[in-house]
Short mmCIF file of N, CA and C in Angstrom, two decimals:
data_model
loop_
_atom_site.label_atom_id
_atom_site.label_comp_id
_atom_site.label_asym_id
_atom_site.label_seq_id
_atom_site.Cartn_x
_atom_site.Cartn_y
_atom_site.Cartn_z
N UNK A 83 -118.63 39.87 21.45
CA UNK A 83 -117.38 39.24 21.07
C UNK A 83 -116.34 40.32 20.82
N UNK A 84 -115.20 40.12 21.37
CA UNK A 84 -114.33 41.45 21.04
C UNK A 84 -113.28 40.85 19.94
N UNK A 85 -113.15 41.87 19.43
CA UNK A 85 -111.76 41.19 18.51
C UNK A 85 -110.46 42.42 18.36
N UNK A 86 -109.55 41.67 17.93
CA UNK A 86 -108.08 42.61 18.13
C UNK A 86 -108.55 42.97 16.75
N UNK A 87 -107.16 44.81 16.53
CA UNK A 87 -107.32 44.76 15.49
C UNK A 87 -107.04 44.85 14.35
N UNK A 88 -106.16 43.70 14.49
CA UNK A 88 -105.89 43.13 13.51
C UNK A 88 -106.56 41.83 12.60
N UNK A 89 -107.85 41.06 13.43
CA UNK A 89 -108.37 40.14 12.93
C UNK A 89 -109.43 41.04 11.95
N UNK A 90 -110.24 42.46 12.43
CA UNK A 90 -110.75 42.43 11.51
C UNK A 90 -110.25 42.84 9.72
N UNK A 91 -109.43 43.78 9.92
CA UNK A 91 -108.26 43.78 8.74
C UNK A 91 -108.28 42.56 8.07
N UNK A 92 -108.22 41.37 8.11
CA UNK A 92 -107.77 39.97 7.51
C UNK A 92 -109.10 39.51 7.03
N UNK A 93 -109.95 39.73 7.67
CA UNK A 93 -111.32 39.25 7.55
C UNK A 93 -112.03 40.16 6.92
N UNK A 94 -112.58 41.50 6.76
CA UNK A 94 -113.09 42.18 6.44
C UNK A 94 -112.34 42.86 5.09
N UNK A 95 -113.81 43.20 4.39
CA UNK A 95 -113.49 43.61 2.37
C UNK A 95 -112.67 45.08 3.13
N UNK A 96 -112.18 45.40 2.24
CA UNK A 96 -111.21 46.40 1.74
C UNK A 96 -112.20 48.05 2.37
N UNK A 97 -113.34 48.47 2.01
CA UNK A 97 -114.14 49.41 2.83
C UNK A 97 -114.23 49.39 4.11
N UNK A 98 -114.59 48.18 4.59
CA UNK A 98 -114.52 47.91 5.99
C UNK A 98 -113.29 48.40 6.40
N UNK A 99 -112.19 48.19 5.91
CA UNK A 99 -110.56 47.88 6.50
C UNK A 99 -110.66 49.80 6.44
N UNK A 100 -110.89 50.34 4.98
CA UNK A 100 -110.67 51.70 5.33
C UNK A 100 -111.43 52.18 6.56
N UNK A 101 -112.42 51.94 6.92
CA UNK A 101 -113.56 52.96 7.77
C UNK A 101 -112.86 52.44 9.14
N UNK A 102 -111.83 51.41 9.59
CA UNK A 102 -111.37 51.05 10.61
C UNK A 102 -109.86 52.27 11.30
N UNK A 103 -109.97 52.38 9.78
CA UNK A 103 -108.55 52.90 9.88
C UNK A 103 -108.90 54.65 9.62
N UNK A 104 -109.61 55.06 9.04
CA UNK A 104 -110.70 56.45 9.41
C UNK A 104 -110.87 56.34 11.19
N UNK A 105 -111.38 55.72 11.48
CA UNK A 105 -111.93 55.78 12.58
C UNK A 105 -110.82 55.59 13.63
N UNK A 106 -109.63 54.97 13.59
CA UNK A 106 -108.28 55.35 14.36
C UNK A 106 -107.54 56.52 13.81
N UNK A 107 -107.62 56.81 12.90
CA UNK A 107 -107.20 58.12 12.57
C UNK A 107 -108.00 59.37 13.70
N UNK A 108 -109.11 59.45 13.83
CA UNK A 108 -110.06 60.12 14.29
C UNK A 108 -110.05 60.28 15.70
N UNK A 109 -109.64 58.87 16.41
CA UNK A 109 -109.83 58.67 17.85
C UNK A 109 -107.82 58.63 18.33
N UNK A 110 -106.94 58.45 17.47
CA UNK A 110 -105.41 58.68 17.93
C UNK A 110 -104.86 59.76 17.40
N UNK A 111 -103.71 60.43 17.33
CA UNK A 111 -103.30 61.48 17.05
C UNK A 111 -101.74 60.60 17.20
N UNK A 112 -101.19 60.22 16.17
CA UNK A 112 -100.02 59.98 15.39
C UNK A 112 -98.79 60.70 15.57
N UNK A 113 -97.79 60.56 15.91
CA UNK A 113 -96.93 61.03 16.11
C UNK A 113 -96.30 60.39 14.40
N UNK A 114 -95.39 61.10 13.81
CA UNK A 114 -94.78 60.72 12.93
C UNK A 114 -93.61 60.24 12.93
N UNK A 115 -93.25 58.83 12.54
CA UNK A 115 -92.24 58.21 12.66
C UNK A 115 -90.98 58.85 12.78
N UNK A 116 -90.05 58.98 13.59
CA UNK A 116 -89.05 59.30 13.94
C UNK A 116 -87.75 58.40 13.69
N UNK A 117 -87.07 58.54 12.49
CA UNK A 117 -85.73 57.34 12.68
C UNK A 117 -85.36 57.69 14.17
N UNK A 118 -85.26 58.36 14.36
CA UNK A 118 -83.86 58.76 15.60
C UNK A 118 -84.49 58.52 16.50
N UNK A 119 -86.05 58.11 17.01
CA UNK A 119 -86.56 57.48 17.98
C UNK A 119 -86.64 56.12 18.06
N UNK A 120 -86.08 55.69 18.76
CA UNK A 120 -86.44 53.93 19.32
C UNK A 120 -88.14 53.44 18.80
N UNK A 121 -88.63 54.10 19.17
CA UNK A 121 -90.65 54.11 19.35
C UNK A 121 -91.04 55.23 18.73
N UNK A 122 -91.96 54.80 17.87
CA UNK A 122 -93.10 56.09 17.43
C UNK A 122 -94.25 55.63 18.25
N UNK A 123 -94.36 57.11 18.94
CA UNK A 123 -95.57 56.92 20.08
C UNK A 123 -97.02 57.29 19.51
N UNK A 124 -97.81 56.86 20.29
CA UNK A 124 -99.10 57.15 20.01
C UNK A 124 -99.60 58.11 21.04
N UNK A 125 -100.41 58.82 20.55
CA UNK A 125 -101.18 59.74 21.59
C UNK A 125 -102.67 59.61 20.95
N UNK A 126 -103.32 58.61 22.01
CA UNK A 126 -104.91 57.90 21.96
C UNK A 126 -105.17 58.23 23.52
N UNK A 127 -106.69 58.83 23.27
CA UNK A 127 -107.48 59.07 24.57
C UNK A 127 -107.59 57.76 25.16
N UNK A 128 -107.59 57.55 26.75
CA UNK A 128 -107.35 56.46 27.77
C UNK A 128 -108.69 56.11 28.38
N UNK A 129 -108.73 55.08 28.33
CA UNK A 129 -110.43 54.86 28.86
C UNK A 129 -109.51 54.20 30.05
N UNK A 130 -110.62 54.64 31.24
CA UNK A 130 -110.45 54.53 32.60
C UNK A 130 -111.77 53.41 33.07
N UNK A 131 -111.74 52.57 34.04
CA UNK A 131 -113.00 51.80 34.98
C UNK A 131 -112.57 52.30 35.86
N UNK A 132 -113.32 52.71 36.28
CA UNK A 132 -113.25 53.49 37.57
C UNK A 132 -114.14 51.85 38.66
N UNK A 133 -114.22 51.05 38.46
CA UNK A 133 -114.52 49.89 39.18
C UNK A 133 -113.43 48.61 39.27
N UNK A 134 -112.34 48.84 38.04
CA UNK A 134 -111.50 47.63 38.15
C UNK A 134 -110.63 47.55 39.54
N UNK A 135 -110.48 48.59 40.36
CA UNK A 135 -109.25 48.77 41.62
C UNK A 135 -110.03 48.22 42.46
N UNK A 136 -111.74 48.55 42.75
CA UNK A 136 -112.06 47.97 43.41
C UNK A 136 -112.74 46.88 43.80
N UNK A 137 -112.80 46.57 42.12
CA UNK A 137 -112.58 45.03 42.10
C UNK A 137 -111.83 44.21 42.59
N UNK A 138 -110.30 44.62 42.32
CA UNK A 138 -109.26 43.53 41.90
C UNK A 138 -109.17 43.87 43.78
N UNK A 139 -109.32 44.95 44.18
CA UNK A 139 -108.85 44.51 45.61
C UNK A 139 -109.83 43.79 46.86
N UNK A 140 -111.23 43.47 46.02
CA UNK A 140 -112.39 42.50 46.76
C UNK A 140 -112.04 41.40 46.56
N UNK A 141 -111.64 41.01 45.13
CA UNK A 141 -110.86 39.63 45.29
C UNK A 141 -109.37 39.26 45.56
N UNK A 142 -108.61 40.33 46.05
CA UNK A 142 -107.93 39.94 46.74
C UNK A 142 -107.97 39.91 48.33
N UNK A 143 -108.98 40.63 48.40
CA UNK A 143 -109.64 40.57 49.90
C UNK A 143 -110.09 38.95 50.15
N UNK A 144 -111.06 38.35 49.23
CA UNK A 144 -111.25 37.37 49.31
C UNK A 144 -110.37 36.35 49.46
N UNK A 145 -109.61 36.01 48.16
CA UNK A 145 -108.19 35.28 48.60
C UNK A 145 -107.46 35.24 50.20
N UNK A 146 -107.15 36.53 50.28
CA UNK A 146 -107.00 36.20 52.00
C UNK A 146 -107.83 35.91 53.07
N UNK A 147 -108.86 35.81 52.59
CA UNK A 147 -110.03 35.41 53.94
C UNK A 147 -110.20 33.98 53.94
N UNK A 148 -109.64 33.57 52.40
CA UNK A 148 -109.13 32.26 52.36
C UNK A 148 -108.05 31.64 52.29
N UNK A 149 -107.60 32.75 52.34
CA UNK A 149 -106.45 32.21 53.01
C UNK A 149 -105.23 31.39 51.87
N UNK A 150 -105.53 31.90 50.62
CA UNK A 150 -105.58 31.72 48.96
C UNK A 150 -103.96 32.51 48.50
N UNK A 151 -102.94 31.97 48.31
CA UNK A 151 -101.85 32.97 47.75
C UNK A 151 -101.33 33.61 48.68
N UNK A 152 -101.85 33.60 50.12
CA UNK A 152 -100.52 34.47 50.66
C UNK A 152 -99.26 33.79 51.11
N UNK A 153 -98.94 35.25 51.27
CA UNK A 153 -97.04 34.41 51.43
C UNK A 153 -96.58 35.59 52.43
N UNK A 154 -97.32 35.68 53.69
CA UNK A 154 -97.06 36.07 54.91
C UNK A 154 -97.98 35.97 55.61
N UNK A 155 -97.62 35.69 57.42
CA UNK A 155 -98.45 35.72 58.14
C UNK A 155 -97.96 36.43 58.88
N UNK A 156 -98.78 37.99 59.68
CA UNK A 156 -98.61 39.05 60.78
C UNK A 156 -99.14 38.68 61.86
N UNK A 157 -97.74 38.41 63.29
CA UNK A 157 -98.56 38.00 64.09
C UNK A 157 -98.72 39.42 64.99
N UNK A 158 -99.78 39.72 65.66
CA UNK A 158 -99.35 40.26 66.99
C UNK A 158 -99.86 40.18 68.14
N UNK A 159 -99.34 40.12 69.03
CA UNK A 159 -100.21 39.39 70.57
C UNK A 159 -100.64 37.80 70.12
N UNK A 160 -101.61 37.60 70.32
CA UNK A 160 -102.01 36.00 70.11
C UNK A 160 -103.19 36.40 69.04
N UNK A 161 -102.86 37.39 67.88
CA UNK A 161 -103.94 37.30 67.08
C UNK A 161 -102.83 37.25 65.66
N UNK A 162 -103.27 36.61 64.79
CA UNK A 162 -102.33 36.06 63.26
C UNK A 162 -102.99 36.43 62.53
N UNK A 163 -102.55 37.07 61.18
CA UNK A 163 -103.35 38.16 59.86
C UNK A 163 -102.58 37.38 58.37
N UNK A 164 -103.11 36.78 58.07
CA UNK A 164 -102.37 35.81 56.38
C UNK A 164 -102.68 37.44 55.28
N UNK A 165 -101.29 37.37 54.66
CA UNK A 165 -101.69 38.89 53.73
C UNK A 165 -101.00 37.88 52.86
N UNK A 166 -100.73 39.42 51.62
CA UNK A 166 -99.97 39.47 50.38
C UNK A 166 -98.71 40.36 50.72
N UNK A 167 -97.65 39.97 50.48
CA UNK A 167 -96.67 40.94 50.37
C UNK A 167 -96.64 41.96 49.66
N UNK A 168 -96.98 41.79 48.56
CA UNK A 168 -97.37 42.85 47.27
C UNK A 168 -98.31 44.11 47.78
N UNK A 169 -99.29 43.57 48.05
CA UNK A 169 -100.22 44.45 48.72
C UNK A 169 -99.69 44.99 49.77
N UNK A 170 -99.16 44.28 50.76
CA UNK A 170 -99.13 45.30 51.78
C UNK A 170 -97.98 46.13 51.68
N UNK A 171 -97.11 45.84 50.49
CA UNK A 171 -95.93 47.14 50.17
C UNK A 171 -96.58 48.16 49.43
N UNK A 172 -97.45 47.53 48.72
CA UNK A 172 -98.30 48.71 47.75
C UNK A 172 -99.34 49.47 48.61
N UNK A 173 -99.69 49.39 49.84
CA UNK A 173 -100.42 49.92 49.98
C UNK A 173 -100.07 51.07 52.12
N UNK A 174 -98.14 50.08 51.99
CA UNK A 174 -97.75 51.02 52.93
C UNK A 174 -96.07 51.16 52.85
N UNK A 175 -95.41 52.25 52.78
CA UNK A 175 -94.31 52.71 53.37
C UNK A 175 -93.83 51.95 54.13
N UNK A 176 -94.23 51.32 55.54
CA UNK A 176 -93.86 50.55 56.69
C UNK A 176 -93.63 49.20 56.16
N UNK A 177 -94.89 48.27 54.79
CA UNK A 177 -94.15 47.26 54.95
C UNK A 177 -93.38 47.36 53.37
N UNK A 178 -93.31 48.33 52.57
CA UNK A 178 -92.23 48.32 51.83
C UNK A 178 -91.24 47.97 52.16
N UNK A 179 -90.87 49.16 52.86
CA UNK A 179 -89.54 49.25 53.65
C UNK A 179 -88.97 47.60 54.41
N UNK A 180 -89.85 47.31 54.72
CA UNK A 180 -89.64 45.26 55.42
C UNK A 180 -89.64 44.88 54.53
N UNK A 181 -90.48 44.67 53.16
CA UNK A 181 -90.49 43.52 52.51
C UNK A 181 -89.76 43.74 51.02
N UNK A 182 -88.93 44.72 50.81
CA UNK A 182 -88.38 45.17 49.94
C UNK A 182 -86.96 45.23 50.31
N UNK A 183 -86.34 45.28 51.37
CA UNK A 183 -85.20 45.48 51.73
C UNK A 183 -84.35 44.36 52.36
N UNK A 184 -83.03 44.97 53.14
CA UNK A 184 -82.66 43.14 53.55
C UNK A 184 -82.67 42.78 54.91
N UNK A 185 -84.08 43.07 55.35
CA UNK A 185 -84.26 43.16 56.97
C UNK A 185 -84.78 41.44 56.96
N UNK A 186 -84.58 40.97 58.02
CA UNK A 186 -84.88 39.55 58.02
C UNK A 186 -86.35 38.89 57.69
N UNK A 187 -87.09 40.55 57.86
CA UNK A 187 -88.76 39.80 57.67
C UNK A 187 -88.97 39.75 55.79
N UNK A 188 -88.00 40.11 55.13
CA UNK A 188 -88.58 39.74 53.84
C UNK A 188 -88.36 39.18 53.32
N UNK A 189 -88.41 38.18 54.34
CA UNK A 189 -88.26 36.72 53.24
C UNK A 189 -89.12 35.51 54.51
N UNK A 190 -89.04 36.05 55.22
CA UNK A 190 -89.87 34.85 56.79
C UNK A 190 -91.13 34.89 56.25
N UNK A 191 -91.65 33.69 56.58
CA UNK A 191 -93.12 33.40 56.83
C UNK A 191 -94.25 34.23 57.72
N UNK A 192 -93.62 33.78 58.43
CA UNK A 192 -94.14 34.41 60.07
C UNK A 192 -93.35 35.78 60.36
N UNK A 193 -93.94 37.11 60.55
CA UNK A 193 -93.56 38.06 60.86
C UNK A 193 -94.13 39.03 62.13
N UNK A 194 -93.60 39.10 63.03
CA UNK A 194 -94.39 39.40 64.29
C UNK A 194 -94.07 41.33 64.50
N UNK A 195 -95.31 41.69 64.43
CA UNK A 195 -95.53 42.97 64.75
C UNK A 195 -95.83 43.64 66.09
N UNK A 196 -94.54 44.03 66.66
CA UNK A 196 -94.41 44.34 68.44
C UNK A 196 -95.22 46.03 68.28
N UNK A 197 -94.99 46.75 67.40
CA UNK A 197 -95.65 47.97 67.85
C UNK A 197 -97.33 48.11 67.87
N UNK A 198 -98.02 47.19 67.63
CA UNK A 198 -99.41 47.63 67.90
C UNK A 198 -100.16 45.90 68.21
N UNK A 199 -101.15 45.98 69.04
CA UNK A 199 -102.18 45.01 69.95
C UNK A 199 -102.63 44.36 68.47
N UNK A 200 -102.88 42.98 68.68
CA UNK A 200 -103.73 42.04 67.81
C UNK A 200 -104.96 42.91 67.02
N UNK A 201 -105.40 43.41 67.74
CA UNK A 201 -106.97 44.13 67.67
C UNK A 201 -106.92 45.35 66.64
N UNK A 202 -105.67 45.92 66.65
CA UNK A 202 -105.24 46.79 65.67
C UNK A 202 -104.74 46.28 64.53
N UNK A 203 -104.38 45.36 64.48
CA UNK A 203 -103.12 44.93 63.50
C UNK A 203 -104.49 44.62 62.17
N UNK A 204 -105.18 43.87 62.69
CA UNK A 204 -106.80 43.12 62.33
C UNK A 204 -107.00 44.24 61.56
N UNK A 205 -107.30 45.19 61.78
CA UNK A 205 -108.19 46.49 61.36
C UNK A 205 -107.08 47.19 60.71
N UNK A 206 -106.06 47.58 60.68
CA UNK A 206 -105.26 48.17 59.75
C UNK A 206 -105.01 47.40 58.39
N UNK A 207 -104.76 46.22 58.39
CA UNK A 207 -104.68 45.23 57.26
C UNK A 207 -106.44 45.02 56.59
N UNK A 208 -107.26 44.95 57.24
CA UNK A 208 -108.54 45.14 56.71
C UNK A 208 -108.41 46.13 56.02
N UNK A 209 -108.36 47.49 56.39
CA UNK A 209 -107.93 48.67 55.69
C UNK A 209 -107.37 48.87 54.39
N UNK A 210 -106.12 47.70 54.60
CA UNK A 210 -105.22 47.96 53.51
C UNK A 210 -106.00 47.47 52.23
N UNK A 211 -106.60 46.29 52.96
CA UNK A 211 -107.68 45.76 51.31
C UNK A 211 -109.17 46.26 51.04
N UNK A 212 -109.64 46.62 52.25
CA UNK A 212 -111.20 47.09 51.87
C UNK A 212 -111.27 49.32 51.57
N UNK A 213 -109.99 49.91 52.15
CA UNK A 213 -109.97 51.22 52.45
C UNK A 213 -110.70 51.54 53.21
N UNK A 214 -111.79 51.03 54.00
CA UNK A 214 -112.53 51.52 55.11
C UNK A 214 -112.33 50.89 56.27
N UNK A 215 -112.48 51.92 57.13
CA UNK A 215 -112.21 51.55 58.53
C UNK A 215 -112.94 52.47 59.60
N UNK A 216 -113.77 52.07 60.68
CA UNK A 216 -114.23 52.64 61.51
C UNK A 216 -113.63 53.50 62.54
N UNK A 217 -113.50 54.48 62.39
CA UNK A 217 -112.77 55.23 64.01
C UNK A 217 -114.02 55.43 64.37
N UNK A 218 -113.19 55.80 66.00
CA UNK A 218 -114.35 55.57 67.02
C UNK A 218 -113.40 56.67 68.13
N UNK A 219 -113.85 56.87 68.78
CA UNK A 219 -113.39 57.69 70.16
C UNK A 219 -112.12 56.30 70.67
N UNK A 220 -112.15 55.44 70.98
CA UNK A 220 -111.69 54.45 71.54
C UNK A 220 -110.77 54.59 70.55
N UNK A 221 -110.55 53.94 69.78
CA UNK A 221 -109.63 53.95 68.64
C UNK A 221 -108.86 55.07 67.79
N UNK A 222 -108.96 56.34 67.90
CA UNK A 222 -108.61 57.23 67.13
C UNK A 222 -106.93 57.20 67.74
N UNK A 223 -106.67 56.74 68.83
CA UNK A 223 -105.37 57.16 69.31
C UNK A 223 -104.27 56.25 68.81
N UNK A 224 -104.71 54.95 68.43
CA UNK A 224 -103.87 53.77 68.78
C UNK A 224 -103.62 53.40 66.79
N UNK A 225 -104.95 54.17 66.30
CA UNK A 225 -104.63 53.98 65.04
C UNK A 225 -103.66 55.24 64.42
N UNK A 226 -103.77 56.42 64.98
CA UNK A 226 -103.02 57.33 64.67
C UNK A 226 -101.61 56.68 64.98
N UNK A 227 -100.96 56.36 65.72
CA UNK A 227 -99.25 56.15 66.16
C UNK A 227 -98.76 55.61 65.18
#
């Protein structure tokens, strides 16, 4: 059960409350209130998951395989790719630049991609959500451009 902490403060005798507050003393390093600062900051060591990114981007992988929340479809040749806009600005320069700016594709549904074959388009957007991708002799050229 996790609790904030401030519930245990309210709930817990007066020892308890000190050894809580020992023990943030111990693990933050306090900056001392500053009138002339907006914020008195904290400086507390950062716990990292090194599994939440690639979490959050399996289920957003998923979502698009279902096709779940997106709000674009990439066509190219006679092959169609349902994404996230979010994602695919976060994870390229090329569609920042489209879906951030006031070019006509950022705001269309349907967005058709003339510089690369169906077959690529597939596998670069896979990319964008899984980070792996197969090169091959065949492919090293068409994914480089």
């Amino acid at each position: 059960m996790v609790r904030s902490a401030a519930f245990p403060l309210r709930v817990l005798g007066q020892s308890s409350t000190m050894e809580i507050q020992q023990m943030c003393t111990k693990l933050c390093q306090h900056k001392r209130h500053d009138p002339k600062d907006d914020v008195s900051e904290k400086q507390c060591p950062v716990t990292v998951n090194p599994r939440h990114m690639k979490k959050a981007f399996k289920v957003m992988n998923e979502l698009r395989r279902q096709n779940l929340l997106c709000d674009v479809t990439l066509v190219a040749e006679d092959v169609e790719v349902s994404a996230h806009r979010v994602v695919l600005a976060a994870c390229s320069s090329y569609f920042h630049a489209m879906f951030t700016g006031e070019m006509s594709e950022s705001k269309a549904r349907r967005v058709r991609i003339k510089e690369v074959d169906g077959w690529t388009l597939n596998m670069l957007i896979d990319y964008v959500y899984t980070a792996e991708i197969q090169v091959t002799e065949e492919n090293v050229q068409v994914l480089c451009e």
